[in-house]
PDB file of C-alpha atoms in Angstrom:
ATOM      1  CA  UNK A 891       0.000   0.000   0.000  1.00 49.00           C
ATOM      2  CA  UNK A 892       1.536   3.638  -0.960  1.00 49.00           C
ATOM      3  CA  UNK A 893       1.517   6.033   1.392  1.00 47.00           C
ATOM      4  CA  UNK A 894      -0.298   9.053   0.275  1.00 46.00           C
ATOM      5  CA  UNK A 895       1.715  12.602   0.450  1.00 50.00           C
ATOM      6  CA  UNK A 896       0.863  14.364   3.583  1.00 48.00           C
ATOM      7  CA  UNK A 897      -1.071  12.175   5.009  1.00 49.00           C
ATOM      8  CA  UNK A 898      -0.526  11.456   8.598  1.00 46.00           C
ATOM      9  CA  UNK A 899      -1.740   7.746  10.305  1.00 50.00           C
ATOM     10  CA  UNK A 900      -4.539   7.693  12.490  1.00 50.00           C
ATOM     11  CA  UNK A 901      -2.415   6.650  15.564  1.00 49.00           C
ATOM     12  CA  UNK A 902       0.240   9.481  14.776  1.00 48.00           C
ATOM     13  CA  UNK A 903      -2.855  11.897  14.549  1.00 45.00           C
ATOM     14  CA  UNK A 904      -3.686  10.976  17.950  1.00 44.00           C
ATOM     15  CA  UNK A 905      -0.182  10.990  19.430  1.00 40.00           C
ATOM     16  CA  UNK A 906       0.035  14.455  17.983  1.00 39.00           C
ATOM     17  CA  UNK A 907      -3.003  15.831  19.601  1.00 38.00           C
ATOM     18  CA  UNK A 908      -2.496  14.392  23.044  1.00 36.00           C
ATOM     19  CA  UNK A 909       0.855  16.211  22.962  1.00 38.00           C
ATOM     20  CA  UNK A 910      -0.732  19.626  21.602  1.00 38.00           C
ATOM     21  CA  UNK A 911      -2.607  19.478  24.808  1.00 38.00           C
ATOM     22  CA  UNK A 912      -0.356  18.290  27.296  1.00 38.00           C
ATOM     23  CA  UNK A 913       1.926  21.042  26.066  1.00 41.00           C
ATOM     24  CA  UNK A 914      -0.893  23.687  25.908  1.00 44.00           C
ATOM     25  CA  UNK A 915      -2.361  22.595  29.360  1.00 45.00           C
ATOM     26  CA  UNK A 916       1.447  23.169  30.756  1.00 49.00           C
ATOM     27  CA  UNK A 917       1.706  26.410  29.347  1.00 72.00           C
ATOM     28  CA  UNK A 918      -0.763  28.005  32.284  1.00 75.00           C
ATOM     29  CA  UNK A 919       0.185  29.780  34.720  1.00 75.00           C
ATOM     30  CA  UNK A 920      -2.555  28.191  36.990  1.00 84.00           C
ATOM     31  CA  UNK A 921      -5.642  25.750  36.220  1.00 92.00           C
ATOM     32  CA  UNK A 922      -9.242  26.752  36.825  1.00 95.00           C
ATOM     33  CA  UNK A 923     -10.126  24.171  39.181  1.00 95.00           C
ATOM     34  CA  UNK A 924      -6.781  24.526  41.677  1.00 94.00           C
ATOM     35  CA  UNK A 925      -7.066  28.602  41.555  1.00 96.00           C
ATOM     36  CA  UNK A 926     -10.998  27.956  42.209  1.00 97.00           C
ATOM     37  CA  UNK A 927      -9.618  25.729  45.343  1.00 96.00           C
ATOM     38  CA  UNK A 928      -7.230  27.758  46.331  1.00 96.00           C
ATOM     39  CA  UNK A 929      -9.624  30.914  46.491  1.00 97.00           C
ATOM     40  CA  UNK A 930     -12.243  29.178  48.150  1.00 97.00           C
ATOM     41  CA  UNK A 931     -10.196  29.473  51.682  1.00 97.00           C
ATOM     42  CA  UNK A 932     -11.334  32.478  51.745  1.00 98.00           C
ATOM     43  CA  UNK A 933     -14.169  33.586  49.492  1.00 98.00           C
ATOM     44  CA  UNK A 934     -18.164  31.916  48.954  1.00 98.00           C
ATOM     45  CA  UNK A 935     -17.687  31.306  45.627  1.00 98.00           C
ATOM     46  CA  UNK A 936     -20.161  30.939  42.537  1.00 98.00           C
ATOM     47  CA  UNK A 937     -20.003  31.151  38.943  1.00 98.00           C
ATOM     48  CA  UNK A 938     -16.634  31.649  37.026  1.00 97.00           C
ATOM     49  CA  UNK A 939     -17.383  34.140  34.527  1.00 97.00           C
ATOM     50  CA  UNK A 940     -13.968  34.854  33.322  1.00 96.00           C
ATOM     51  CA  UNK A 941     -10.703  32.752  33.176  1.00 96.00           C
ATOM     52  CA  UNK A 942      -7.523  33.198  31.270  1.00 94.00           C
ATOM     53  CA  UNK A 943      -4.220  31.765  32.173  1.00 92.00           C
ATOM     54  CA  UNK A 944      -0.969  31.856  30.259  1.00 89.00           C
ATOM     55  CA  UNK A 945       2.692  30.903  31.190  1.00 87.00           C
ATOM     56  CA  UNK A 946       2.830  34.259  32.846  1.00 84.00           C
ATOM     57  CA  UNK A 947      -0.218  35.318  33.607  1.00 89.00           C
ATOM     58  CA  UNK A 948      -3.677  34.438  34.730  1.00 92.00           C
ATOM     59  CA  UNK A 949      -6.752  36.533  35.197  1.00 94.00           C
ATOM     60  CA  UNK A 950     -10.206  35.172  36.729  1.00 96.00           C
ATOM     61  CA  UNK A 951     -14.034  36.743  37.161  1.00 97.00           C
ATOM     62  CA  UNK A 952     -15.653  34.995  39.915  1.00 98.00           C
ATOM     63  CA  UNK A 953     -19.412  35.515  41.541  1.00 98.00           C
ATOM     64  CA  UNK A 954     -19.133  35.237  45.098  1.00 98.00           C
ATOM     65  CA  UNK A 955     -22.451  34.127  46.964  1.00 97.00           C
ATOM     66  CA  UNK A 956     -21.622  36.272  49.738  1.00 96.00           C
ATOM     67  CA  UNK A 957     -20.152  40.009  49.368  1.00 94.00           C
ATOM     68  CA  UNK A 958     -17.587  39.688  52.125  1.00 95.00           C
ATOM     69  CA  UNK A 959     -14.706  37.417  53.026  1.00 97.00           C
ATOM     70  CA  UNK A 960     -14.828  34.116  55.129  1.00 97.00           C
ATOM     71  CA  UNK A 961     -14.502  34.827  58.538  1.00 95.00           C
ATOM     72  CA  UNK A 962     -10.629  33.332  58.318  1.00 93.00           C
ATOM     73  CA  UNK A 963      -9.318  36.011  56.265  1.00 96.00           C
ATOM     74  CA  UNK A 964      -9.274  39.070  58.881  1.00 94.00           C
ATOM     75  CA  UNK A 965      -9.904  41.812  56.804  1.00 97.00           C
ATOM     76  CA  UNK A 966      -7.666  45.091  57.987  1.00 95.00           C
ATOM     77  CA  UNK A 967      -8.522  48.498  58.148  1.00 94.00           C
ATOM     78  CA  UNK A 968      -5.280  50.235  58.312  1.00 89.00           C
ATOM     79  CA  UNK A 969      -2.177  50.160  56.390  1.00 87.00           C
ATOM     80  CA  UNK A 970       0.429  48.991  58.897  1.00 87.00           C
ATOM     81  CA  UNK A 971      -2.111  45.958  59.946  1.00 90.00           C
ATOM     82  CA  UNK A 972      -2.040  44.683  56.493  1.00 88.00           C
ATOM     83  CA  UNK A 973       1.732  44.855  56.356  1.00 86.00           C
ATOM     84  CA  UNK A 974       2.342  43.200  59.490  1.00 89.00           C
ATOM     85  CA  UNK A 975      -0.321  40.566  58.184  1.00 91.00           C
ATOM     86  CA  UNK A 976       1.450  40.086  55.077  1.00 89.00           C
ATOM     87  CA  UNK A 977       4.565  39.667  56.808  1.00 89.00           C
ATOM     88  CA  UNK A 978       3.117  37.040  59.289  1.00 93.00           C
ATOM     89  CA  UNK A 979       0.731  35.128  57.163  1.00 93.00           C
ATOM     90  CA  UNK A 980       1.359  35.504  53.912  1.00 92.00           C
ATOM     91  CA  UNK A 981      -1.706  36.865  52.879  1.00 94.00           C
ATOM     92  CA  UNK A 982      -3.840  40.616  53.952  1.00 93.00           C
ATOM     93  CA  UNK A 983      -6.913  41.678  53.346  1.00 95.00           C
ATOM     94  CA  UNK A 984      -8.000  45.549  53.464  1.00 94.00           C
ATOM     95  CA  UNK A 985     -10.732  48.173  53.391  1.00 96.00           C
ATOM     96  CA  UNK A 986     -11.258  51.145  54.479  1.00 94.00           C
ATOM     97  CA  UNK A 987     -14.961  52.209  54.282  1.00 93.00           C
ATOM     98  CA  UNK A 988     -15.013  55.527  51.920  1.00 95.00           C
ATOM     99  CA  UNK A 989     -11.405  54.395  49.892  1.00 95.00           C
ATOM    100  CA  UNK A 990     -11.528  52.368  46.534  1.00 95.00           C
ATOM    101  CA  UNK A 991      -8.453  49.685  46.170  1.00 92.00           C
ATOM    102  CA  UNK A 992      -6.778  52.574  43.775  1.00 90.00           C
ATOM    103  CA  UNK A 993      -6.824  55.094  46.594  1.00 91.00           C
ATOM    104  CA  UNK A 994      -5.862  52.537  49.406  1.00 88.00           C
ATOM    105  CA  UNK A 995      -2.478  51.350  47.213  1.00 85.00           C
ATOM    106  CA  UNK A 996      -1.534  55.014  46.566  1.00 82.00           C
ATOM    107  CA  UNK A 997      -1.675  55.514  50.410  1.00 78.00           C
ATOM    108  CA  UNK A 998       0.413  52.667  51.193  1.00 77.00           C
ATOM    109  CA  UNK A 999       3.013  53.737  48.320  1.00 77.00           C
ATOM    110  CA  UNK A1000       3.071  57.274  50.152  1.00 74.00           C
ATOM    111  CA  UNK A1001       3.296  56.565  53.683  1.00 67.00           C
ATOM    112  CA  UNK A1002       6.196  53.898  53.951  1.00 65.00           C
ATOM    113  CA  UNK A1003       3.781  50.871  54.030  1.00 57.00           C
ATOM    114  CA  UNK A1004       4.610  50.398  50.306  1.00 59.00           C
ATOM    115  CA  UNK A1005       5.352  46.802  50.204  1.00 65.00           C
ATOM    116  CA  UNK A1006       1.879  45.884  50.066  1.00 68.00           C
ATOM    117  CA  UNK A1007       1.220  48.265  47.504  1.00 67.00           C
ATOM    118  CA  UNK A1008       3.753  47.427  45.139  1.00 68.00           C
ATOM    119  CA  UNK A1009       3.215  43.987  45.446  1.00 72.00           C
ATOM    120  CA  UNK A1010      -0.808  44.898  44.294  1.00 71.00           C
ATOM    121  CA  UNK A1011       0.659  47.051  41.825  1.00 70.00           C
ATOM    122  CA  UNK A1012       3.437  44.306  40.419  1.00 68.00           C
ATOM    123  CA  UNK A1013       0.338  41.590  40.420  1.00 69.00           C
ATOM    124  CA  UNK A1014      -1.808  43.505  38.446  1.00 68.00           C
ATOM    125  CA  UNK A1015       0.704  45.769  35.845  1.00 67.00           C
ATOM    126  CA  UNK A1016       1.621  41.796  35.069  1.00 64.00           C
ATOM    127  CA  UNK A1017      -1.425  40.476  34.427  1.00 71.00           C
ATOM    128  CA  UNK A1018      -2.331  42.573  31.482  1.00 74.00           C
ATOM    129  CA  UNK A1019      -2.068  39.884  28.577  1.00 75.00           C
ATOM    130  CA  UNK A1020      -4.580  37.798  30.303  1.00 85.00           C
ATOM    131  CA  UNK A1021      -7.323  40.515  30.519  1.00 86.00           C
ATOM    132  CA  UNK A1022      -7.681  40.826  26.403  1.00 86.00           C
ATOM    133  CA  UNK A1023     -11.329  40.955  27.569  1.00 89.00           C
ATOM    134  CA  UNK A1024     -13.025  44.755  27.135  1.00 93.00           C
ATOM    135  CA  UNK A1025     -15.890  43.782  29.311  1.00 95.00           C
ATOM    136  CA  UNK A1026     -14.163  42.105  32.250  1.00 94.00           C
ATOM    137  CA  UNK A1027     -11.381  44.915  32.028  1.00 92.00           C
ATOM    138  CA  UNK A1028     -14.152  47.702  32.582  1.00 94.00           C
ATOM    139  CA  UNK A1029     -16.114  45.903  35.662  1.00 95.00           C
ATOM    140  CA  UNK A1030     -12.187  45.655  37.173  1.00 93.00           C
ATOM    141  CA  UNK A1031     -12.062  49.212  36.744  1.00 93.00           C
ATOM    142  CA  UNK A1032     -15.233  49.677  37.981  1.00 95.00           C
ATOM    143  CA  UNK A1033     -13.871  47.496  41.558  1.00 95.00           C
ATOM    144  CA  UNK A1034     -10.822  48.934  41.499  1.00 93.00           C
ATOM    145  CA  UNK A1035     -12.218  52.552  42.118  1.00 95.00           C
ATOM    146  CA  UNK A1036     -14.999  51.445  43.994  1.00 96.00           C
ATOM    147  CA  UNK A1037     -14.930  52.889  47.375  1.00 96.00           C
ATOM    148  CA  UNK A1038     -15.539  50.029  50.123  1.00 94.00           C
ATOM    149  CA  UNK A1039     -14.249  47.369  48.201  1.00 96.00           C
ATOM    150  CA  UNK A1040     -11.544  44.643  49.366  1.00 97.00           C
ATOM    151  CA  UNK A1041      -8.358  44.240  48.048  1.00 95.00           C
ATOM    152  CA  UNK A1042      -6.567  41.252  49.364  1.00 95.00           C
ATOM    153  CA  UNK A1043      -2.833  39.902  48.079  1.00 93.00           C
ATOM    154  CA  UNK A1044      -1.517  36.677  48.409  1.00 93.00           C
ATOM    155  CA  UNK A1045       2.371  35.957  48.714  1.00 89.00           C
ATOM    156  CA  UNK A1046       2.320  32.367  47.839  1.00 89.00           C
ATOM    157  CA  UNK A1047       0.047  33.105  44.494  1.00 89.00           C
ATOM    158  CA  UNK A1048       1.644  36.519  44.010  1.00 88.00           C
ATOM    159  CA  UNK A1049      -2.081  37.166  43.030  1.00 91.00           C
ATOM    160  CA  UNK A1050      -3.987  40.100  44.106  1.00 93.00           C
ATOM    161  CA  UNK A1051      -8.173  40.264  44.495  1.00 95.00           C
ATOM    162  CA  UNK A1052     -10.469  42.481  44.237  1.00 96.00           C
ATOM    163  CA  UNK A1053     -13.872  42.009  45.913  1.00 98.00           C
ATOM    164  CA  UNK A1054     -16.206  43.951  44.548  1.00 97.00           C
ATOM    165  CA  UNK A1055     -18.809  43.978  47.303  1.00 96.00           C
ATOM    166  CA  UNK A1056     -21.811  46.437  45.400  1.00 96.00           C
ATOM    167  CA  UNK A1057     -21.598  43.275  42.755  1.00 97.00           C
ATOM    168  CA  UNK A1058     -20.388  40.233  44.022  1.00 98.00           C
ATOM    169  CA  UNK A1059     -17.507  39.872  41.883  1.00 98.00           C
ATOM    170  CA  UNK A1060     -14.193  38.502  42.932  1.00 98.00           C
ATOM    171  CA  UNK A1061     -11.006  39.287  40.426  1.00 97.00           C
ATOM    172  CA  UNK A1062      -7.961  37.609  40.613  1.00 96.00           C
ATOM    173  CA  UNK A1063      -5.102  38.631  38.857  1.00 92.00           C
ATOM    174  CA  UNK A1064      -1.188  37.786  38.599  1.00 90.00           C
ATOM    175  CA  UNK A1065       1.695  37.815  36.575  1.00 83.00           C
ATOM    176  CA  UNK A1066       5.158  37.139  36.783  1.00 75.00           C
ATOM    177  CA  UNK A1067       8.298  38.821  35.173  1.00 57.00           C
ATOM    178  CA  UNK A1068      10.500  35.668  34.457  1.00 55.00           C
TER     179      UNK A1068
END
């Protein structure tokens, strides 16, 4: 039998298309399902609406049933608190009733707490090529300067959220520089 030009064998068809997506599936920064897991420590969560991961990058939508954090995640309301909580846990909440996530970073920046802030700042400046989505970009605007919201960072993830309390959204968003 003469093998015809181009053509490629059934089992060689399949070989190649089990390694397309073990090599695509490694090329994430993070899966849905252990990011999901992960979050769930310390959020109710519904609904993923959004999620894009890349080698670098990952960005995530996520309804949350309940517009605050679990009771394990002690939220702070003061800049030096969520530094020392950083520090000691490896993860700090914080709102400040009347400040939006923007305003709360730019404090921290200008007052010596910076860490915090730069680390928010690093997460999300990062993230960029995993928000290609126009919509989900404008409702993380939308948290970010929303006054009373949560913004929470997590060392281990080198992700930062944003709950968005006045919709019951939960963003996630990371990067890394390597």
């Amino acid at each position: 039998m003469a093998k015809r030009r181009g053509h490629i064998p059934g089992g060689t068809r399949l070989a190649t298309a089990l390694i397309a997506a073990l090599v695509a599936g490694s090329c994430a920064r993070d899966g849905e399902a252990a990011l999901r897991a992960h979050l769930e420590q310390w959020f109710f969560l519904g609904k993923t609406y959004y999620f894009e991961s890349h080698m670098r990058c990952t960005a995530a939508l996520i309804h949350v049933r309940i517009d605050r954090p679990r009771p394990g995640l002690a939220v702070q309301d003061h800049p030096e608190k969520a530094k020392a909580a950083l520090r000691a846990e490896g993860v700090a909440a914080i709102r400040i009733p009347g400040l939006s996530p923007t305003d709360l970073t730019d404090a921290m920046l200008l007052s010596g707490t910076g860490t915090f802030g730069k680390e928010a700042l690093a997460a999300g400046s990062l993230s960029g090529p995993c928000l290609g989505n126009k919509r989900v970009q404008g409702f993380l605007h939308e948290a970010l300067t929303r006054p009373g919201a949560t913004m929470v960072y997590d060392g281990a993830t080198e992700g930062l959220m944003i709950l968005d309390p006045a919709r019951n959204r939960l963003f996630y968003i990371a990067g890394d520089v390597w």
